[in-house]
Short mmCIF file of C-alpha atoms and ligand atoms in Angstrom, two decimals:
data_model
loop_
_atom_site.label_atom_id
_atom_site.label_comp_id
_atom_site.label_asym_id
_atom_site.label_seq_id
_atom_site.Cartn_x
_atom_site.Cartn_y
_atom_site.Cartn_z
CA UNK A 1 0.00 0.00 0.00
CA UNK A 2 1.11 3.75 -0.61
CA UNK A 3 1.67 5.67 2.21
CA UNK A 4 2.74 9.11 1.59
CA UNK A 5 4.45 10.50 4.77
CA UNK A 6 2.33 14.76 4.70
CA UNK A 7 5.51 17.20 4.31
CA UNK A 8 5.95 20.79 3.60
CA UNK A 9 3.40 23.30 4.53
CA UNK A 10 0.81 21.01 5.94
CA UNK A 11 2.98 19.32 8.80
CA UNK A 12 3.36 21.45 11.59
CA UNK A 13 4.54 19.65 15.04
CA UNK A 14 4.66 21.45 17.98
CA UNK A 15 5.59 21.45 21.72
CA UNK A 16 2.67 23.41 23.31
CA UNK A 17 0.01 21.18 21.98
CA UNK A 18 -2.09 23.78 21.79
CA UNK A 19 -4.65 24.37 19.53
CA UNK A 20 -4.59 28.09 19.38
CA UNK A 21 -1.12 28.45 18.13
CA UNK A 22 -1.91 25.85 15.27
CA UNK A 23 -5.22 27.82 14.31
CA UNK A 24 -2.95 30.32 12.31
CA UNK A 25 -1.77 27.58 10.26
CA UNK A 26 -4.71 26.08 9.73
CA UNK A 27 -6.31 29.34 8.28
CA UNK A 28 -2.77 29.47 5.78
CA UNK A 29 -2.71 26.01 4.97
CA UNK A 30 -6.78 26.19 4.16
CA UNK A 31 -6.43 28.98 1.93
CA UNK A 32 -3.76 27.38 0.31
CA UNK A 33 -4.62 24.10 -0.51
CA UNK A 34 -7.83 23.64 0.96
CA UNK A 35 -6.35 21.25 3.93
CA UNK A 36 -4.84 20.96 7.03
CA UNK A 37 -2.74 18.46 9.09
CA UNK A 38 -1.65 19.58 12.49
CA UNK A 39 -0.03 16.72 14.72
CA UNK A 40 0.22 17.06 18.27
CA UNK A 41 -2.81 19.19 18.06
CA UNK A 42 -4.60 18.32 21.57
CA UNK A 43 -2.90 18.26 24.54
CA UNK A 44 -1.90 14.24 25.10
CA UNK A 45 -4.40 13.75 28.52
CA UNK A 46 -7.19 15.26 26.72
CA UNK A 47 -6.53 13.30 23.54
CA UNK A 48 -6.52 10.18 25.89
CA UNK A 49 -9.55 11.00 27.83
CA UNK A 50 -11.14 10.72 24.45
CA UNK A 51 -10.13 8.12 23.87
CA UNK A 52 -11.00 5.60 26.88
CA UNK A 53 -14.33 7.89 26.26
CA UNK A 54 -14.56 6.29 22.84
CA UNK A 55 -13.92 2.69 23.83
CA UNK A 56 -16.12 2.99 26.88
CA UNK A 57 -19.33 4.18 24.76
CA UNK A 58 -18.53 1.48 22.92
CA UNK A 59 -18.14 -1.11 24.99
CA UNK A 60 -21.72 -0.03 26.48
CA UNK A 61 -23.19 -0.51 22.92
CA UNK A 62 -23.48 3.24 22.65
CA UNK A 63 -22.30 3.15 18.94
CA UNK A 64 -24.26 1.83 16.28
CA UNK A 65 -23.35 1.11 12.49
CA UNK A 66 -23.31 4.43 10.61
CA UNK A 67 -25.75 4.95 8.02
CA UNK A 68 -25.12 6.66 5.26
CA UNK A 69 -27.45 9.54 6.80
CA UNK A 70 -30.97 11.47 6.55
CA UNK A 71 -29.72 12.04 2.60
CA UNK A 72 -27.49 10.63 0.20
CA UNK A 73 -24.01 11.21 0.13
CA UNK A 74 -23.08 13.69 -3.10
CA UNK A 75 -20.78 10.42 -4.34
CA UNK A 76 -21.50 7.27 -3.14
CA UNK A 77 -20.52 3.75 -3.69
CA UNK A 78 -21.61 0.07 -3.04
CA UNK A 79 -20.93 -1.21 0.41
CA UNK A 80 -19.99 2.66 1.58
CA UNK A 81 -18.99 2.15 5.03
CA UNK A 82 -18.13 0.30 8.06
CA UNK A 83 -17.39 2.56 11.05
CA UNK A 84 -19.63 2.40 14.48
CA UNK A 85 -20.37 5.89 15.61
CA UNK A 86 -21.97 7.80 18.03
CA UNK A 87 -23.24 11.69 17.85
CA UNK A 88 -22.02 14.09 20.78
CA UNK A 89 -23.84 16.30 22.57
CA UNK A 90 -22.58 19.39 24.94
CA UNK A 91 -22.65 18.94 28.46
CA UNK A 92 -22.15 14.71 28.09
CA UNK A 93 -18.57 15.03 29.71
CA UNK A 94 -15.64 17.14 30.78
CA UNK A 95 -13.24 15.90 27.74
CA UNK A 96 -16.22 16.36 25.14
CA UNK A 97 -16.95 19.79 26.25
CA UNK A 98 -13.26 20.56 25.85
CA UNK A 99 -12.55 18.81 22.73
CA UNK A 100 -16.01 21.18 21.31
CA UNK A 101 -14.89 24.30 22.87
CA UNK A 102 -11.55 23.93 20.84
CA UNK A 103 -13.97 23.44 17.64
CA UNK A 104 -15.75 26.41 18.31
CA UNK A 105 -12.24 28.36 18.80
CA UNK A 106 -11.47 26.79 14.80
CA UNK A 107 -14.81 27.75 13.57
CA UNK A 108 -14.47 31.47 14.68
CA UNK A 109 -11.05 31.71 13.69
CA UNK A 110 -12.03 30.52 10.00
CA UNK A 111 -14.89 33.02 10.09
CA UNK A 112 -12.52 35.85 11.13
CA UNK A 113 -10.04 35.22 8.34
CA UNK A 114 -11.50 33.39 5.72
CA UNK A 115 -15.19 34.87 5.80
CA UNK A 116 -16.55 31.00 5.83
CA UNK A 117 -19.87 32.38 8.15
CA UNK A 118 -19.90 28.79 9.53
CA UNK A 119 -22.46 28.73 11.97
CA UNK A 120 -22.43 25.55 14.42
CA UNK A 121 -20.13 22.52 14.52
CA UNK A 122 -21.68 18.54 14.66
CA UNK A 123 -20.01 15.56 15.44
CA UNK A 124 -19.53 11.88 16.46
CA UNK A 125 -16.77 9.51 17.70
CA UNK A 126 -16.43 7.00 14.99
CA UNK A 127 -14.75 3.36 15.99
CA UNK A 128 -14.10 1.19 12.93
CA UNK A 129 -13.13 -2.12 13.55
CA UNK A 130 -10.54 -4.36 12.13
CA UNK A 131 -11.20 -4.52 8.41
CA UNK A 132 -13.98 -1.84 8.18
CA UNK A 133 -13.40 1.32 5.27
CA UNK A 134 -15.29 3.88 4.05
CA UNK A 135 -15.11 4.04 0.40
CA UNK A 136 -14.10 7.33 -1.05
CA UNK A 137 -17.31 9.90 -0.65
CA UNK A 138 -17.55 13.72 -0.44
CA UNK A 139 -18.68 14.89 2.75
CA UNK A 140 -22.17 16.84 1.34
CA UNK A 141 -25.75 15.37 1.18
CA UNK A 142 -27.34 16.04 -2.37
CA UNK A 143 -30.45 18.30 -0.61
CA UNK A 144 -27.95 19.34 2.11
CA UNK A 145 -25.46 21.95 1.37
CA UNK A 146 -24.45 23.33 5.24
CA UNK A 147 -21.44 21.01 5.53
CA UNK A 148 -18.39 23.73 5.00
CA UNK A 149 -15.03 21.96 6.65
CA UNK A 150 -14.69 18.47 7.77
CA UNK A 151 -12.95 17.81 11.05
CA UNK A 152 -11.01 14.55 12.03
CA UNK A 153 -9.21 14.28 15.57
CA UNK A 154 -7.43 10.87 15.72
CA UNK A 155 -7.43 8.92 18.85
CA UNK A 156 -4.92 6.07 18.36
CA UNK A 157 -1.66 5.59 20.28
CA UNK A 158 1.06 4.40 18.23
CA UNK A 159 -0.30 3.71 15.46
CA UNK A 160 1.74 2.29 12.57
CA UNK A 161 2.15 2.68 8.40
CA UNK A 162 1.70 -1.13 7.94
CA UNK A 163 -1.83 -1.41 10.36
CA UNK A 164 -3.00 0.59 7.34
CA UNK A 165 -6.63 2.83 8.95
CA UNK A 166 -5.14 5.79 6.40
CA UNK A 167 -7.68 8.73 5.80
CA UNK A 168 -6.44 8.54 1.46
CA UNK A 169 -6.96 11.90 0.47
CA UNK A 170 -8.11 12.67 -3.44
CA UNK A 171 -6.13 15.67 -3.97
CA UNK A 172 -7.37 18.12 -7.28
CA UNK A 173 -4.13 17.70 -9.06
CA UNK A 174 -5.19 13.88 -8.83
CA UNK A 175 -2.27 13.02 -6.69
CA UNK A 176 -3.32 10.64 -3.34
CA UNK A 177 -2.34 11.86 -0.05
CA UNK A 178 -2.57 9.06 3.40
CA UNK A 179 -3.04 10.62 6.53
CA UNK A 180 -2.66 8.24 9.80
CA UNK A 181 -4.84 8.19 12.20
CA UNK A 182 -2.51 8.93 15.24
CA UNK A 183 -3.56 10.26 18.29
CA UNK A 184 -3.44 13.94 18.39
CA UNK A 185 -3.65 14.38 14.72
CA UNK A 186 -6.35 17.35 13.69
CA UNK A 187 -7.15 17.02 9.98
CA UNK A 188 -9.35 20.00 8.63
CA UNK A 189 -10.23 20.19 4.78
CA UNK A 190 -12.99 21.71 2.86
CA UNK A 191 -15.69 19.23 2.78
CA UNK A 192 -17.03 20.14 -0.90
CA UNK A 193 -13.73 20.01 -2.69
CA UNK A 194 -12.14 16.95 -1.32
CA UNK A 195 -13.03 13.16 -2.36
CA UNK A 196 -11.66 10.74 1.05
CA UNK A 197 -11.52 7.28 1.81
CA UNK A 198 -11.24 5.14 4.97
CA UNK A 199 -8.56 2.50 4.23
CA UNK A 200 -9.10 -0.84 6.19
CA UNK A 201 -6.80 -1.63 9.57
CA UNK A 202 -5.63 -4.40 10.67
CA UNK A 203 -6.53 -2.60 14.48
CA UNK A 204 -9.37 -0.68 15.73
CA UNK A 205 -9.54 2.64 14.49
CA UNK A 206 -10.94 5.76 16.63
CA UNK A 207 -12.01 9.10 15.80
CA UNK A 208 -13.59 12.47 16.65
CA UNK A 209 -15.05 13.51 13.27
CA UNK A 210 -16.65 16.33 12.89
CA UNK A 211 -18.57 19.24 10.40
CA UNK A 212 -18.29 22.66 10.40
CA UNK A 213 -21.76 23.89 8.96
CA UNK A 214 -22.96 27.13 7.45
CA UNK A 215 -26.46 28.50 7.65
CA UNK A 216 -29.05 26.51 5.82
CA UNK A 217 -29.17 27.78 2.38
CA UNK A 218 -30.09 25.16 0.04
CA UNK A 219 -31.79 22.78 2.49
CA UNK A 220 -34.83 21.75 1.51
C1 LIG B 301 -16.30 10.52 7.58
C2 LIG B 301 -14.87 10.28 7.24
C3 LIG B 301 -12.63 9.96 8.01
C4 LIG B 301 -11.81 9.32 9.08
O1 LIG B 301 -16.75 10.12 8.68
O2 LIG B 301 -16.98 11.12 6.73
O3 LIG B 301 -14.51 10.45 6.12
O4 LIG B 301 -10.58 9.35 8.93
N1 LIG B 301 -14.02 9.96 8.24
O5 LIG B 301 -12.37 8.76 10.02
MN1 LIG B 302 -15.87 11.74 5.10
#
């Protein structure tokens, strides 16, 4: 399998693990090339309280097969995906209210700078288990244009190239680009432009992913 290691512009590791001073970067890397891959992006105890948060919802039977949705997908295929998932809500735990207040520092930042008027932020822990994918799909329903910018925060300790789990990004130029799912990661990327796939793991995967949405223009 191809893995292409991110380099240049879009990997930015730093000490503080803050999210603030990556938020600049974000904005840059947005505006650029219409993606973002900050690593180290959540401090490491809040990244792990998500985590064990994940795996304990889970282990309750809190996450259920996703669907495809209310809609359909703008590009689908056969078979689409495989993940377990499970929406969050404010006020359901310390590390979730955290992990939604950093969101909501993204989404104002991207208003401020890049004029995106995105107007509320949704989102669900995703577990895929060994094997399970999500064939490559644009992040928009057909009646359902609010989705702006896609959010992934990665949960996984140490993960490794050869367990595979890569989010495969379809880049314009028609290049591919494989992000790992390692704890800490942020990926951000405009959900209308970029075509993604879930490659299959030989571990369980887990995820924060999430939506930036606009008002609801074109929702019928
Ligand atoms: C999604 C998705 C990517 C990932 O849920 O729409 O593309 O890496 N997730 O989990
Ligand atoms: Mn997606």
């Amino acid at each position: 399998m191809q893995v292409l290691i991110p380099s240049g512009p879009s990997l930015n590791a730093c000490s503080s693990n803050d999210l603030s001073a990556r938020v600049a970067r974000i904005i840059d890397d947005v505006a650029a090339q219409g993606w973002s891959l900050q690593t180290h992006c959540i401090a490491p105890a809040l990244t792990l309280e998500l985590a064990e948060e994940c795996r304990k919802r889970a282990e309750a039977g809190l996450l259920v097969l996703a669907g495809v949705g209310r809609s359909a997908l703008a590009v689908v295929s056969e078979g689409l995906r495989g993940d377990h998932i499970q929406w969050l809500d404010a006020g359901q735990s310390d590390a979730c209210d955290q992990f939604l207040a950093a969101m909501n520092e993204l989404r104002q930042a991207l208003n401020q700078a890049l004029y995106l008027g995105l107007e509320d932020f949704e989102s669900h822990f995703a577990l895929y288990p060994p094997g399970a994918y999500y064939k490559k799909h644009l992040d928009r329903f057909r009646d359902d244009d609010r989705r702006a910018v896609s959010v992934v925060f990665y949960l996984n300790e140490d993960w490794q190239a050869e367990q595979g789990g890569a989010l495969r990004l379809h880049l314009a130029d028609g290049s591919l680009h494989d992000v790992l799912p390692q704890a800490g990661s942020l990926l951000v990327f405009l959900s209308a432009d970029m075509p993604h796939e879930v490659l299959p793991a030989t571990r369980e995967r887990l995820s924060l992913t999430g939506w930036l949405r606009r008002r609801g223009v074109g929702v019928f």
